[in-house]
């Protein structure tokens, strides 16, 4: 191709990954190897390292794959290429320190439920009202003067309520959906003295036990905000599939 002076061909890596588990004939399919490979791959792409012929040129790379496939036929490794299990829990936490916010929390295996970026404000408010009402989340920390009042935005308050509900219900399937306005992250949203469910303080995890709030704003809706089997972690996880801008 170089001989023919064809040098500006966009490159897209459509599948690249490493299995985290294998059978006796697959000794290299381990959690550590999968973490090392995928963490290194993402850092390589995000740093725009490029290729030897085109250093500094961004290459779109898709990780294989987002979820484990427990029912997939074949060897053990065929079922274990995912970054998450079927419930949206990370198989391992990528070592991405210094590479931005995509699974950047590499010090804990905790996950958190947060308001999705760009979510409709009215839908967020409705979901917040439901969580603090029928969802039985203790939202007293969101009252003015309390640790989690600031920032006083619907998204920030919804994140606190969503995460409390998510942890109170064992981080189970569908507990971080809220009609698509929530997503799962490994980045701890705690700030200052506002500690979210699942956070650590002095080495102790804060549980998500809920108490009926005496400071609740509820729209009285009976809508089942968390009826889905899979959470909207697909939205968050999509960031992991496309780890670079399309080559232009």
Coordinates of C-alpha atoms in Angstrom, one line a residue:
X1 CA 0.0 0.0 0.0
X2 CA 2.8 2.4 0.8
X3 CA 4.4 1.5 -2.6
X4 CA 1.2 2.6 -4.3
X5 CA 1.2 5.7 -2.2
X6 CA -2.0 4.7 -0.4
X7 CA -1.2 6.0 3.1
X8 CA -4.4 7.7 4.5
X9 CA -6.7 4.7 5.0
X10 CA -8.8 5.1 8.2
X11 CA -8.2 2.2 10.5
X12 CA -11.0 0.8 12.8
X13 CA -10.4 -2.1 15.1
X14 CA -13.8 -3.7 15.3
X15 CA -13.1 -6.3 18.0
X16 CA -10.3 -6.5 20.5
X17 CA -10.4 -8.0 24.0
X18 CA -9.3 -10.8 26.4
X19 CA -11.3 -13.4 28.3
X20 CA -11.3 -13.3 32.1
X21 CA -11.9 -17.0 32.6
X22 CA -11.1 -20.2 30.9
X23 CA -11.0 -24.0 31.3
X24 CA -7.9 -26.1 32.0
X25 CA -6.7 -25.8 28.4
X26 CA -6.9 -22.0 28.5
X27 CA -4.5 -21.0 31.3
X28 CA -4.0 -17.5 30.0
X29 CA -7.7 -16.6 30.3
X30 CA -7.5 -15.0 33.7
X31 CA -8.8 -11.9 35.4
X32 CA -5.4 -10.3 35.7
X33 CA -4.5 -10.9 32.0
X34 CA -7.9 -9.5 30.9
X35 CA -7.5 -6.5 33.1
X36 CA -3.9 -5.9 31.9
X37 CA -4.8 -6.2 28.2
X38 CA -8.0 -4.1 28.2
X39 CA -6.6 -1.5 30.5
X40 CA -3.5 -1.2 28.4
X41 CA -5.5 -1.1 25.2
X42 CA -7.8 1.7 26.3
X43 CA -4.9 3.8 27.6
X44 CA -3.1 3.3 24.3
X45 CA -6.1 4.4 22.3
X46 CA -7.0 7.4 24.6
X47 CA -3.5 8.6 24.4
X48 CA -3.7 8.7 20.6
X49 CA -0.5 6.7 20.4
X50 CA -1.4 5.6 16.9
X51 CA 0.6 3.0 14.9
X52 CA 4.3 2.9 13.9
X53 CA 3.4 4.3 10.5
X54 CA 1.0 6.9 11.8
X55 CA 2.0 7.9 15.3
X56 CA -0.4 10.3 17.0
X57 CA -3.3 9.3 14.8
X58 CA -6.5 8.3 16.6
X59 CA -7.8 4.8 15.9
X60 CA -11.4 3.8 16.7
X61 CA -11.3 0.6 18.8
X62 CA -14.3 -1.5 19.9
X63 CA -13.8 -3.7 23.0
X64 CA -15.0 -7.3 22.8
X65 CA -17.2 -7.3 24.7
X66 CA -19.5 -5.5 27.1
X67 CA -21.3 -8.4 28.8
X68 CA -20.4 -12.0 29.6
X69 CA -22.6 -14.5 27.8
X70 CA -23.4 -17.2 30.2
X71 CA -25.5 -19.2 27.8
X72 CA -23.0 -19.0 24.9
X73 CA -22.0 -22.5 23.7
X74 CA -18.3 -23.5 23.5
X75 CA -15.4 -23.3 25.8
X76 CA -15.4 -21.5 29.1
X77 CA -13.5 -18.5 27.7
X78 CA -16.2 -18.0 25.0
X79 CA -18.6 -17.1 27.9
X80 CA -16.2 -14.7 29.7
X81 CA -15.1 -11.9 27.4
X82 CA -17.3 -9.3 29.0
X83 CA -16.4 -6.3 31.1
X84 CA -19.7 -6.7 33.1
X85 CA -21.8 -9.6 34.2
X86 CA -25.5 -9.9 33.3
X87 CA -26.5 -7.7 36.3
X88 CA -24.2 -4.9 35.2
X89 CA -21.5 -5.5 37.8
X90 CA -17.9 -5.1 36.6
X91 CA -16.0 -8.4 36.2
X92 CA -12.9 -6.4 37.2
X93 CA -12.0 -2.7 37.7
X94 CA -9.8 -1.5 34.9
X95 CA -6.5 0.2 35.9
X96 CA -7.1 3.5 34.1
X97 CA -5.5 6.1 36.5
X98 CA -4.9 9.3 34.6
X99 CA -7.1 8.2 31.6
X100 CA -10.2 10.2 32.4
X101 CA -13.5 9.1 34.0
X102 CA -14.2 5.9 32.1
X103 CA -14.0 3.3 34.8
X104 CA -11.3 5.5 36.4
X105 CA -12.1 4.5 40.0
X106 CA -9.5 1.8 40.2
X107 CA -9.3 1.6 44.0
X108 CA -12.6 -0.2 44.7
X109 CA -15.0 -2.7 43.1
X110 CA -18.0 -0.6 44.1
X111 CA -20.5 0.6 41.5
X112 CA -22.9 3.6 41.8
X113 CA -26.1 4.6 40.2
X114 CA -26.1 8.1 38.8
X115 CA -28.3 10.4 36.8
X116 CA -27.5 10.0 33.1
X117 CA -25.9 13.0 31.4
X118 CA -28.3 14.8 29.2
X119 CA -31.4 13.2 30.7
X120 CA -34.7 15.0 30.4
X121 CA -35.1 17.2 33.5
X122 CA -38.8 16.4 33.9
X123 CA -38.2 12.7 33.7
X124 CA -35.3 13.1 36.3
X125 CA -37.6 15.0 38.6
X126 CA -40.3 12.4 38.3
X127 CA -37.8 9.6 39.0
X128 CA -36.5 11.6 42.0
X129 CA -40.0 12.0 43.4
X130 CA -40.6 8.3 43.0
X131 CA -37.4 7.3 44.7
X132 CA -37.9 9.6 47.7
X133 CA -41.6 8.5 47.9
X134 CA -42.6 5.1 46.9
X135 CA -39.0 4.0 46.5
X136 CA -38.6 4.7 50.3
X137 CA -35.2 6.4 50.0
X138 CA -34.2 8.6 52.9
X139 CA -33.8 11.9 51.1
X140 CA -33.3 14.0 54.2
X141 CA -29.7 14.6 53.2
X142 CA -31.0 16.6 50.3
X143 CA -32.7 19.2 52.4
X144 CA -31.2 22.7 52.5
X145 CA -28.5 22.9 55.1
X146 CA -27.8 19.1 54.9
X147 CA -24.6 17.6 53.5
X148 CA -26.0 16.7 50.0
X149 CA -28.1 19.7 49.3
X150 CA -25.3 21.3 47.2
X151 CA -25.1 21.3 44.3
X152 CA -28.8 22.2 44.2
X153 CA -29.7 20.6 40.9
X154 CA -32.2 18.0 39.9
X155 CA -29.4 15.8 38.5
X156 CA -27.3 15.9 41.6
X157 CA -30.3 15.2 43.9
X158 CA -31.5 12.5 41.6
X159 CA -28.0 10.9 41.6
X160 CA -28.1 10.7 45.4
X161 CA -31.6 9.2 45.5
X162 CA -30.9 6.7 42.6
X163 CA -27.7 5.5 44.3
X164 CA -29.4 5.0 47.6
X165 CA -32.2 3.0 46.0
X166 CA -29.7 1.0 44.0
X167 CA -27.7 -0.1 47.0
X168 CA -30.7 -0.6 49.2
X169 CA -31.9 -3.1 46.7
X170 CA -28.7 -5.1 46.5
X171 CA -27.6 -3.5 43.2
X172 CA -29.9 -6.1 41.5
X173 CA -31.1 -6.2 37.9
X174 CA -33.3 -3.2 37.1
X175 CA -32.5 -1.2 40.2
X176 CA -30.6 1.5 38.2
X177 CA -33.0 2.1 35.4
X178 CA -35.6 4.8 36.3
X179 CA -37.0 4.8 32.8
X180 CA -33.6 5.2 31.2
X181 CA -32.5 8.4 33.1
X182 CA -29.9 6.5 35.3
X183 CA -26.7 4.6 34.6
X184 CA -24.1 2.7 36.5
X185 CA -20.6 4.0 37.0
X186 CA -17.6 2.9 39.0
X187 CA -16.7 6.6 39.8
X188 CA -17.7 7.5 43.3
X189 CA -20.0 10.5 43.2
X190 CA -19.4 11.4 46.8
X191 CA -18.1 14.9 47.5
X192 CA -17.1 16.7 50.7
X193 CA -19.2 15.5 53.6
X194 CA -21.8 14.1 51.2
X195 CA -21.2 10.3 51.2
X196 CA -23.1 8.1 48.8
X197 CA -24.3 4.6 49.5
X198 CA -21.5 2.2 48.7
X199 CA -18.8 4.8 49.5
X200 CA -16.1 4.1 52.1
X201 CA -15.3 6.0 55.2
X202 CA -12.5 4.9 57.4
X203 CA -12.4 1.6 55.5
X204 CA -16.1 0.8 56.1
X205 CA -18.6 0.6 53.4
X206 CA -21.7 2.7 53.9
X207 CA -24.7 0.4 53.4
X208 CA -27.8 1.4 51.5
X209 CA -30.3 0.7 54.2
X210 CA -33.3 2.9 53.6
X211 CA -35.6 4.7 56.0
X212 CA -38.9 6.4 55.1
X213 CA -38.1 10.0 54.6
X214 CA -39.9 12.8 56.4
X215 CA -38.8 15.2 53.8
X216 CA -40.2 13.8 50.6
X217 CA -41.5 15.5 47.5
X218 CA -43.6 12.9 45.6
X219 CA -45.7 13.2 42.6
X220 CA -47.9 10.3 43.9
X221 CA -47.0 8.3 40.8
X222 CA -47.2 4.5 41.0
X223 CA -45.1 4.1 37.9
X224 CA -42.7 1.1 38.3
X225 CA -39.5 3.0 37.5
X226 CA -37.3 -0.1 38.0
X227 CA -39.1 -2.8 36.2
X228 CA -36.5 -3.7 33.6
X229 CA -34.2 -6.7 33.6
X230 CA -31.2 -4.9 32.5
X231 CA -30.3 -1.4 33.8
X232 CA -29.4 1.5 31.7
X233 CA -25.7 0.8 32.3
X234 CA -25.7 0.1 28.6
X235 CA -25.5 3.9 28.2
X236 CA -22.5 4.1 30.5
X237 CA -21.0 1.0 29.0
X238 CA -21.3 2.3 25.5
X239 CA -18.5 4.7 26.5
X240 CA -16.3 1.6 26.8
X241 CA -17.2 0.2 23.4
X242 CA -16.2 3.3 21.6
X243 CA -13.0 4.4 23.2
X244 CA -11.9 7.0 20.6
X245 CA -13.5 9.4 18.2
X246 CA -14.0 8.1 14.6
X247 CA -10.9 8.7 12.5
X248 CA -11.4 11.8 10.4

